[in-house]
Amino acid sequence: MQRNEKKTIVLVLMMLLCTLANSARAGIDATLKGRVIDARTGEALVGATLQIVQAGQTAVSNENGEFVFRTLGQRNYTLVATYLGYHRVSMTINPARTDTALVVRMSELESSLGTATVTATVKRNTEASQVAAQRNSLVVQSGISAQQIAKSQDKDASEVIRRVPGISIIDQKFVMVRGLSQRYNNVWINGAAVPSSEADSRAFSFDIIPSSQVDNMQIIKSPAPQYPADFTGGFIMIDTKEVPHENSASISVGASVNDQTHFQRFMAAEGGENRLAWVRQFPPFAGRCACPLAANARRQWHQPDRQPL
């Protein structure tokens, strides 16, 4: 009887010791380190997302494809790795049994990704766009944009184009490029050639185009394969403004001040009795002016000045 009781006590103690050992072992935190690479090339995948399902932890691979998970228990976990354009990878791992860094190999998707279409509109009505066009051009050209036109008081295209270097205006409407008359020029508007505006000569009258309708203007001064060959002076391309997609309104206000004249004192002529006093003292009329106002007027020989405000 006593022998059976001793056996029972020994078994109970052994079970308690095993339980305590397992609890102590389970309480030790483990760390999982690894690296995500391309299965075909072996290159590191930057920005891959890795998740420990049971622990609810998430990590992202760095520039070397490396990742790390901390405070994991010594048990089996499910690791899930995802990356754009690659197959999803799922594996079972145990941090306690992983002596070296874990390597996660991911394979590319065979199916092609969807295409994305980006639509943009090139702005050619700014000063920066004209400077870029001249810098990148393989021919000699000059230009002016709507942004520059808005800063001036030009009312038509003839006044606008005369601001371009090497351009002269004849009769306030015809363009002369580099000393060659208007019949040696070629003019296109919105990518199409325009006929002559004169009945007896080859010339285009630029004063018929309002400056408010000009988006940009380019003057090509040297030949090139992409331009027509029927010009010697210059090839002038005019782009007009497009029809607006929505209604809009704009107000512009301008002012200018000359600090040499505005708000400065100015010379003024006195009138009335002072003028009569000057006449009375002037030698040819001295003693001859019998006007009573002149006789009683005060004498003032200096030039008076006034303040505008």
Coordinates of N, CA and C in Angstrom, one line a residue, residues 270 273-278 281 293-302:
E270 N 2.1 131.2 -61.6 CA 1.1 131.9 -60.9 C 0.3 132.8 -61.9
E273 N -3.3 138.3 -59.9 CA -2.6 139.5 -59.5 C -1.1 139.4 -59.6
N274 N -0.6 138.2 -59.3 CA 0.9 138.1 -59.4 C 1.4 138.3 -60.8
R275 N 0.6 137.8 -61.8 CA 1.0 138.0 -63.2 C 1.0 139.5 -63.5
L276 N 0.0 140.2 -63.0 CA 0.0 141.7 -63.3 C 1.2 142.4 -62.6
A277 N 1.6 141.9 -61.5 CA 2.7 142.5 -60.8 C 4.0 142.3 -61.6
W278 N 4.1 141.2 -62.3 CA 5.3 140.9 -63.1 C 5.3 141.9 -64.3
Q281 N 6.4 145.4 -63.4 CA 7.8 145.5 -63.1 C 8.7 145.3 -64.4
L293 N -5.2 146.7 -60.0 CA -4.8 145.4 -59.4 C -3.3 145.2 -59.5
A294 N -2.7 145.7 -60.6 CA -1.2 145.6 -60.7 C -0.5 146.5 -59.8
A295 N -1.1 147.7 -59.5 CA -0.5 148.6 -58.6 C -0.4 148.1 -57.2
N296 N -1.4 147.4 -56.8 CA -1.5 146.9 -55.4 C -1.0 145.4 -55.3
A297 N -0.6 144.8 -56.4 CA -0.2 143.4 -56.3 C 1.2 143.3 -55.6
R298 N 1.4 142.2 -54.9 CA 2.7 142.0 -54.3 C 3.7 141.5 -55.4
R299 N 4.9 141.8 -55.2 CA 5.9 141.5 -56.1 C 6.5 140.1 -55.8
Q300 N 6.5 139.2 -56.8 CA 7.0 137.8 -56.7 C 7.8 137.5 -57.9
W301 N 9.2 137.4 -57.7 CA 10.0 137.1 -58.8 C 10.5 135.7 -59.0
H302 N 10.3 134.9 -57.9 CA 10.8 133.5 -58.0 C 9.7 132.6 -58.7

